[in-house]
Coordinates of C-alpha atoms and ligand atoms in Angstrom, one line a residue:
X1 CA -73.0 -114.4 102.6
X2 CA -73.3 -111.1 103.8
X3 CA -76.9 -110.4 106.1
X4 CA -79.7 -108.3 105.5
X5 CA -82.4 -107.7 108.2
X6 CA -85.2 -105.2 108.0
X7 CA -88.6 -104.9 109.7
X8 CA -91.9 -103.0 108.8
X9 CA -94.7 -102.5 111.5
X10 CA -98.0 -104.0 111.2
X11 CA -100.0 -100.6 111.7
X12 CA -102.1 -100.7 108.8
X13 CA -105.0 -103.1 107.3
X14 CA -102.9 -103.0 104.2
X15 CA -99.0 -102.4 102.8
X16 CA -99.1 -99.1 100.4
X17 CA -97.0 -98.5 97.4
X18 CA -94.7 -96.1 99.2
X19 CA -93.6 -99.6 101.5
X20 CA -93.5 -101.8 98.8
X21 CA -91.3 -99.9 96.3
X22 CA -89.3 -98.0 98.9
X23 CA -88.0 -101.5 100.1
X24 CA -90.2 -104.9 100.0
X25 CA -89.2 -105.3 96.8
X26 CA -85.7 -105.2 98.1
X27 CA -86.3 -107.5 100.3
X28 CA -87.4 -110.0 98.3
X29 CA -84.3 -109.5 96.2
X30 CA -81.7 -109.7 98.2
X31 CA -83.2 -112.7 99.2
X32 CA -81.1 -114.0 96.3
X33 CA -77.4 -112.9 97.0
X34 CA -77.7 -112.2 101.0
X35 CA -78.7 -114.2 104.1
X36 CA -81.8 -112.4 105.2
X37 CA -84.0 -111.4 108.5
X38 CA -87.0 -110.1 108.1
X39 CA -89.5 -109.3 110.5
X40 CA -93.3 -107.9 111.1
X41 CA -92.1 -105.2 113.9
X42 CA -95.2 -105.1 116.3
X43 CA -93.4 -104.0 119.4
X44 CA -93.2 -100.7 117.4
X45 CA -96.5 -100.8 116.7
X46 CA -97.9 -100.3 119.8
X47 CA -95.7 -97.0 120.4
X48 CA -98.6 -95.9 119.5
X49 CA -102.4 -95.9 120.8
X50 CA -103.7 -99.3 118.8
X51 CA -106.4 -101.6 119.4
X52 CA -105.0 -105.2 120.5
X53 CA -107.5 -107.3 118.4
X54 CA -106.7 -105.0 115.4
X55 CA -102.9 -105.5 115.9
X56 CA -103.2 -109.3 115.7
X57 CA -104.7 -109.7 112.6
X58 CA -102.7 -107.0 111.1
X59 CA -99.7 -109.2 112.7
X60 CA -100.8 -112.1 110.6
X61 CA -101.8 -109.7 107.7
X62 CA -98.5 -108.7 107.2
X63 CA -96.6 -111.4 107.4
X64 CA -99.5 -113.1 104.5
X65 CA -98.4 -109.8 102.3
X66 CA -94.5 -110.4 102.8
X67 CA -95.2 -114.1 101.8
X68 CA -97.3 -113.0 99.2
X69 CA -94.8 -110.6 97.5
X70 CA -92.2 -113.4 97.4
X71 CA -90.4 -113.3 100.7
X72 CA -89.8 -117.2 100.8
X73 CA -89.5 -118.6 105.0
X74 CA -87.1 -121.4 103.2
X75 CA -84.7 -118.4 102.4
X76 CA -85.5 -115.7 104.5
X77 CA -86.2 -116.0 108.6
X78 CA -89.4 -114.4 108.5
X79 CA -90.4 -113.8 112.1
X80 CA -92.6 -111.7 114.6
X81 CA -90.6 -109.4 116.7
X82 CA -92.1 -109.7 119.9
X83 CA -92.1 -113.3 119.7
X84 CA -88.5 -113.1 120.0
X85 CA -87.3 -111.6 123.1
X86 CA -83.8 -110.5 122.6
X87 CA -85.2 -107.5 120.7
X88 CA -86.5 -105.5 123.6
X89 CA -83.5 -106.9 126.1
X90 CA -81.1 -105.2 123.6
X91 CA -82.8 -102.3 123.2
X92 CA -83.0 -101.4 127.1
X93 CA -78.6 -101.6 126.9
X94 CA -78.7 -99.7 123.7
X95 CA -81.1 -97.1 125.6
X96 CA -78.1 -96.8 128.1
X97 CA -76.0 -96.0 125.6
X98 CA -77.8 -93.4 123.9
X99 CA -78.2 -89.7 124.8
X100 CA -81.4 -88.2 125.8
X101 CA -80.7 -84.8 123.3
X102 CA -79.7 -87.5 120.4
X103 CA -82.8 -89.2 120.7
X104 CA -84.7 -85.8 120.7
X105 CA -83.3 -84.8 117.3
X106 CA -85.3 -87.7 115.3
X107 CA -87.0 -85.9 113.2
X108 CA -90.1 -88.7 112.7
X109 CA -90.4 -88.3 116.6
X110 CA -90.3 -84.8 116.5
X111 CA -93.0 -84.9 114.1
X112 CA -94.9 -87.7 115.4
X113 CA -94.9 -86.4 118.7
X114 CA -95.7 -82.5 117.5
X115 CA -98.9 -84.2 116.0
X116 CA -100.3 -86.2 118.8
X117 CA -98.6 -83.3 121.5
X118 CA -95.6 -84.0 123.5
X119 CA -98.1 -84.9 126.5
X120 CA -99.5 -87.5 125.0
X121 CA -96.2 -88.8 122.9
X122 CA -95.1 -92.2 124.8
X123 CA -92.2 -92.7 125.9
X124 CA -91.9 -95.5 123.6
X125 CA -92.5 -93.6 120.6
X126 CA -89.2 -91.3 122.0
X127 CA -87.0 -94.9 122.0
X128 CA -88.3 -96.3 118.9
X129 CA -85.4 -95.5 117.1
X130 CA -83.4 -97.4 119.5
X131 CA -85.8 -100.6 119.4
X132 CA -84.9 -100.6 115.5
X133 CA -81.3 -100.4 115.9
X134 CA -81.5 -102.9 118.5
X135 CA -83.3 -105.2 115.9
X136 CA -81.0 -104.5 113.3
X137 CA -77.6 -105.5 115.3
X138 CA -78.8 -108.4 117.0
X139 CA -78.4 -110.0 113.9
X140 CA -75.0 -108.6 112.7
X141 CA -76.7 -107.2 109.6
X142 CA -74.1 -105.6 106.4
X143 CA -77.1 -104.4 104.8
X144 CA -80.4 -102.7 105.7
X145 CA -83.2 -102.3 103.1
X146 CA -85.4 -99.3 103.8
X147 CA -86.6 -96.3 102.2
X148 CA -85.0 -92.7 102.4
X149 CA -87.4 -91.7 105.7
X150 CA -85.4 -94.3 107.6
X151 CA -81.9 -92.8 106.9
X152 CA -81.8 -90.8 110.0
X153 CA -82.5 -93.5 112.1
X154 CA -80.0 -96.4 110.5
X155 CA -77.0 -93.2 111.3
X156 CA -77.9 -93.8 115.1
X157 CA -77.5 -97.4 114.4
X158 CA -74.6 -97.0 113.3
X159 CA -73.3 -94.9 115.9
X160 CA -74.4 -96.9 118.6
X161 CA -73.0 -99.6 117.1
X162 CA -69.9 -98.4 116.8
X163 CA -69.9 -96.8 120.1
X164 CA -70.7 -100.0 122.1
X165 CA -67.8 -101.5 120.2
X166 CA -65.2 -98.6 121.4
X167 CA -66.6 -99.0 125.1
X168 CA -66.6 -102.4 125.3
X169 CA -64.8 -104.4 122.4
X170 CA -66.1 -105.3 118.9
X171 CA -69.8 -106.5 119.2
X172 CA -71.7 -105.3 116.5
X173 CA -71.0 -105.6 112.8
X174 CA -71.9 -102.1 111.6
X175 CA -74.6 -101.9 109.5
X176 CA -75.2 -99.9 105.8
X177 CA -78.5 -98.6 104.6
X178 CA -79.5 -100.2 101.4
X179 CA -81.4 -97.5 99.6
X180 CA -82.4 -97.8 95.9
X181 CA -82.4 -94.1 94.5
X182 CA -84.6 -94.5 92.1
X183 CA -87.7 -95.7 94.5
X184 CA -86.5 -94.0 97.8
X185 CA -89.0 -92.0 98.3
X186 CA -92.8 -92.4 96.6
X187 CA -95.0 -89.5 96.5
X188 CA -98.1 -89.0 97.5
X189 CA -100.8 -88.9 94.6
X190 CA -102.5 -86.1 95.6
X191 CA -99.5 -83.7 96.8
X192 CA -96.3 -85.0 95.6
X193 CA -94.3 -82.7 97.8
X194 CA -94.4 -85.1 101.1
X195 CA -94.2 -89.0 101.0
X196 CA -97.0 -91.3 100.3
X197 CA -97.4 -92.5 104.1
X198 CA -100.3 -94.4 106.1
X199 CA -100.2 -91.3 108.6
X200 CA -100.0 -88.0 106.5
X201 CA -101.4 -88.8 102.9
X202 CA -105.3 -88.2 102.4
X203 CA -107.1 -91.6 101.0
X204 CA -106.6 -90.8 97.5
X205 CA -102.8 -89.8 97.7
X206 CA -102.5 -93.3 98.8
X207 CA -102.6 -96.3 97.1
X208 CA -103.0 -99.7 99.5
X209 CA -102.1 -103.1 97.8
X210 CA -105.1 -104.8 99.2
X211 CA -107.8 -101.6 98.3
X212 CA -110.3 -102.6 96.2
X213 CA -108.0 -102.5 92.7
X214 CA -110.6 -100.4 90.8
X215 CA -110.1 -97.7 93.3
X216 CA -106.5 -98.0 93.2
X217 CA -106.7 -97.5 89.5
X218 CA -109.4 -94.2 90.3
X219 CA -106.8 -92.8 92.2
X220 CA -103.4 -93.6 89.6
X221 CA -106.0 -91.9 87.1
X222 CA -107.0 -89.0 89.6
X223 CA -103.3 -88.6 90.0
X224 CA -102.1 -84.6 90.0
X225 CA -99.8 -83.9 87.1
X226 CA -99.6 -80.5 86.0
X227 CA -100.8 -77.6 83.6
X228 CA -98.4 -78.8 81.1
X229 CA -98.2 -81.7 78.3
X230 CA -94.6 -83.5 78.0
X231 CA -94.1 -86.7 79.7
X232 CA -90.5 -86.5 80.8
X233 CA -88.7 -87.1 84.4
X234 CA -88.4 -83.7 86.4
X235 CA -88.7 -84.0 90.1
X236 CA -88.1 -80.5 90.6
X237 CA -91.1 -79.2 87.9
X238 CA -93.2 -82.1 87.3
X239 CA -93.2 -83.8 90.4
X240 CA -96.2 -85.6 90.0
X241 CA -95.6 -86.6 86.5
X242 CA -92.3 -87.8 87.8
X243 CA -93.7 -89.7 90.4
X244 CA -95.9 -91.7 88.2
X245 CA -93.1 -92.4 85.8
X246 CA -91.0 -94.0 89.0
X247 CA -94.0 -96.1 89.6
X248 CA -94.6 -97.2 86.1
X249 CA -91.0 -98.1 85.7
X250 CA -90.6 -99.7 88.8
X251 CA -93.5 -102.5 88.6
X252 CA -92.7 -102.3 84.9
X253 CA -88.9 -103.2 85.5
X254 CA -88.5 -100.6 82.2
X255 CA -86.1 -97.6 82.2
X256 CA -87.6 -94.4 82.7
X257 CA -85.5 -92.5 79.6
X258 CA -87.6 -95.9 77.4
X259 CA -91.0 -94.8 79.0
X260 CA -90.3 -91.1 78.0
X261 CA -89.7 -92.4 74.5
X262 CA -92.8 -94.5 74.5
X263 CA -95.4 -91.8 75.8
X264 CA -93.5 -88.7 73.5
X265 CA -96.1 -88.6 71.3
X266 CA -99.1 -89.3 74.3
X267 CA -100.9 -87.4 76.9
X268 CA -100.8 -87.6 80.5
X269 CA -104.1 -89.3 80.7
X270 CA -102.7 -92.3 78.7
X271 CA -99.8 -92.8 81.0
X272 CA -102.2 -93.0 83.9
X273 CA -104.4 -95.0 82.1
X274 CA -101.7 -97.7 81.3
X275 CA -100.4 -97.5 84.8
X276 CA -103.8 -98.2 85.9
X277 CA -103.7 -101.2 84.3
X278 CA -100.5 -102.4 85.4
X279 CA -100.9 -101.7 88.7
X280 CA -104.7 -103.8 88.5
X281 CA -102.6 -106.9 87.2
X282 CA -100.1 -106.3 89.9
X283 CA -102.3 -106.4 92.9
X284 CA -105.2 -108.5 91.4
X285 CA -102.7 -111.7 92.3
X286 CA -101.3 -110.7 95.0
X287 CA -104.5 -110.1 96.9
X288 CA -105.6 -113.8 96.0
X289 CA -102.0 -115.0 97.2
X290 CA -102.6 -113.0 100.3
X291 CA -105.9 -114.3 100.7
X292 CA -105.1 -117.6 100.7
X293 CA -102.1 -117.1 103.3
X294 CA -105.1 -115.4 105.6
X295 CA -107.1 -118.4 105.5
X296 CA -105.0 -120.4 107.0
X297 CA -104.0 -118.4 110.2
X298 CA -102.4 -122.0 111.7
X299 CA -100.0 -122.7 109.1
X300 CA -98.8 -119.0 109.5
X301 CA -98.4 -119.1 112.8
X302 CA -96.4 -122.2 112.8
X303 CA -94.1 -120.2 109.5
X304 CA -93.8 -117.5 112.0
X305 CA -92.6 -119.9 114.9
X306 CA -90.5 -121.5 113.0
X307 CA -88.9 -118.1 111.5
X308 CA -88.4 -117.0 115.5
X309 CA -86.8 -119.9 116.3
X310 CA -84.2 -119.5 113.8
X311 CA -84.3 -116.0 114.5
X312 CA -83.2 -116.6 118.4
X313 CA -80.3 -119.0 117.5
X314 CA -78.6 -115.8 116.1
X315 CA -80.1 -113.0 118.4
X316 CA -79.5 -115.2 121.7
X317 CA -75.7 -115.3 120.9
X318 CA -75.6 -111.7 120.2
X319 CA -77.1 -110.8 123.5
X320 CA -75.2 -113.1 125.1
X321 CA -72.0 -111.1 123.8
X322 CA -73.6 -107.8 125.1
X323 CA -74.8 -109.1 128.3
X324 CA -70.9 -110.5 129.0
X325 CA -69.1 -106.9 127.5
X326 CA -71.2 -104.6 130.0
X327 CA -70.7 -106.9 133.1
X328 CA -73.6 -109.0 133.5
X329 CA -73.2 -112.2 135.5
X330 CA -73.3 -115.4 133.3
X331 CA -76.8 -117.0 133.0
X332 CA -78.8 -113.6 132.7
Ligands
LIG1 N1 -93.3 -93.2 100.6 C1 -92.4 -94.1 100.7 N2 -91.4 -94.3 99.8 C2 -90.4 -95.2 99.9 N3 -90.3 -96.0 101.0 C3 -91.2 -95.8 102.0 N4 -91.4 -96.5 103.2 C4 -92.5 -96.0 103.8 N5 -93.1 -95.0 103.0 C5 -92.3 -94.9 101.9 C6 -90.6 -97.6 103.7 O1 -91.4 -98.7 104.0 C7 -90.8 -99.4 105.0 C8 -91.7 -99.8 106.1 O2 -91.9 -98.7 107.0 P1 -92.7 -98.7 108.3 O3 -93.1 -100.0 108.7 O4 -91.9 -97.9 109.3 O5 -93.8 -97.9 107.8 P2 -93.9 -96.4 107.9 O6 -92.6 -95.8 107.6 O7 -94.4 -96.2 109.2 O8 -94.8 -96.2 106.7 P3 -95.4 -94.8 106.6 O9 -96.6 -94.9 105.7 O10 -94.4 -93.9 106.2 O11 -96.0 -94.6 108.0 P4 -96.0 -93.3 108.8 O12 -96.9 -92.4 108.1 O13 -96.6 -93.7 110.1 O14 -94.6 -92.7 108.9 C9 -89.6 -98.6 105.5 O15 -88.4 -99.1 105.0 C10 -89.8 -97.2 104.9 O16 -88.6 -96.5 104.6

């Protein structure tokens, strides 16, 4: 079986739509054809300012909301990335490898650290991109499931992956990005010209699977279309229209040309007023499911030990490999 692994950081209270259509849902179906890694990223986390009793239960919230949307620990190795060492070994020799200007053109650093002020950027939040390739090639992963944002970022994977390999012998398995076209990039509600995202969208251009779902459905219903009447797919002229209809079909699992059909004779307001309701019945059990995994904070700390112990069988070995190819003595 070929190997997925990919990772989302537990910065928020709550997973939004953007997360869980851009690739979640991938995740949990790969989870039937691949052999698959997937992890709550914390170390990432705090490349940021964050406060450490609000990163812990967000740890554990997380990893409840991955359960909850169907990532199964029987099929997956669902783990917490600090609790598994090998991830920030492997990113200090992947930092070695990487040049200081190719790190500087990330474009999510640029504009992360533009907003907070290059002063106050860490220099974590400059080698993040290198902490995810590190946790991407530790475990020899074919296939990586993220949303467009993270294309830039799986390219310097790649390339350090297959630079290592030309300085010091095939290491790495070279990784693809898995990105579904359709859902690649979710729009914010409010201004569908940038990405629904926990940092830039305002609180109603956002929707957060564990909100309240009666504001969820307030904002789907508050949605910005535009001055005109026809529901049909136009990213270009009716991006929010288009945006809803990429939603609807998504959590629908219906073709967008058979929604266009549907809603030909029907206004915008009934589109958002169906998707209203399909979004309610979407999160409605998934916030119980979550619920219940957030009760019981032991048994998902002992899901999340036994996910890094699995996890370490395969990232020890790959270290190992690395820690031999650049010269390290045996033992380290
Ligand atoms: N709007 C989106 N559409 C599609 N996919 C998205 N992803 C994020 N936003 C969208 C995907 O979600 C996964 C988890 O990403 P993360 O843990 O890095 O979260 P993020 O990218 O930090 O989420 P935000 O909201 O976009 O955060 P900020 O505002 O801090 O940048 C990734 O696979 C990502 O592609």
């Amino acid at each position: 079986k070929l190997r997925v692994l990919s990772g989302i950081q537990p910065t928020a209270d709550s997973f939004h739509l953007g997360n869980y259509l851009g690739a979640l849902r991938q995740w949990v179906r790969l989870q039937d054809t691949h052999e698959t890694f997937y992890c709550v990223v914390d170390l990432h986390a705090i490349t940021v300012e964050h406060d450490p009793k609000l990163l812990r239960e967000r740890t554990r919230r997380s990893a409840a909301q991955l359960l909850a949307l169907g990532v199964d620990p029987d099929r997956s190795t669902l783990f917490v990335q600090s609790q598994v060492p090998e991830h920030a070994q492997l990113s200090w020799v992947l930092e070695c490898q990487t040049g200081f200007g190719e790190a500087g053109r990330m474009t999510q650093f640029k504009d992360k650290a533009a907003k907070q002020g290059t002063d106050r950027a860490s220099v974590g939040l400059f080698t993040y991109p290198v902490l995810q390739a590190a946790d991407i090639l530790l475990y020899q992963a074919n296939a990586v499931p993220v949303g467009e944002d993270q294309r830039q970022h799986l390219e310097l994977t790649r390339d350090l992956a297959q630079r290592f390999n030309n300085r010091y012998g095939r290491t790495f398995t070279v990784p693809e990005p898995h990105i579904v076209k359709d859902t690649a990039k979710i729009y914010d509600l409010q201004d569908p010209a940038i990405k629904m995202s926990k940092s830039a969208s305002a609180v109603n251009g956002i929707v957060e699977l564990l909100d309240d779902p009666k504001r969820s459905a307030k904002k789907i219903r508050s949605a910005v279309t535009d001055t005109g009447r026809e529901i049909v797919f136009d990213a270009e002229n009716k991006a929010g229209v288009s945006n809803l209809l990429t939603i609807y079909a998504a959590l629908t699992d219906r073709a967008i040309a058979d929604l266009e059909n549907a809603y030909a004779d029907k206004g915008y307001g009934d589109l958002k007023k169906d998707l209203a309701e399909i979004l309610v019945e979407f999160v409605t059990p998934f916030q119980e499911r979550v619920r219940s995994y957030v009760d019981d904070p032991a048994e998902l700390d002992k899901v999340l030990a036994r996910g890094a112990e699995r996890a370490r069988e395969v990232s020890s070995a790959t270290l190992a490999s690395v820690y031999d190819a650049v010269g390290f003595l045996p033992g380290a």
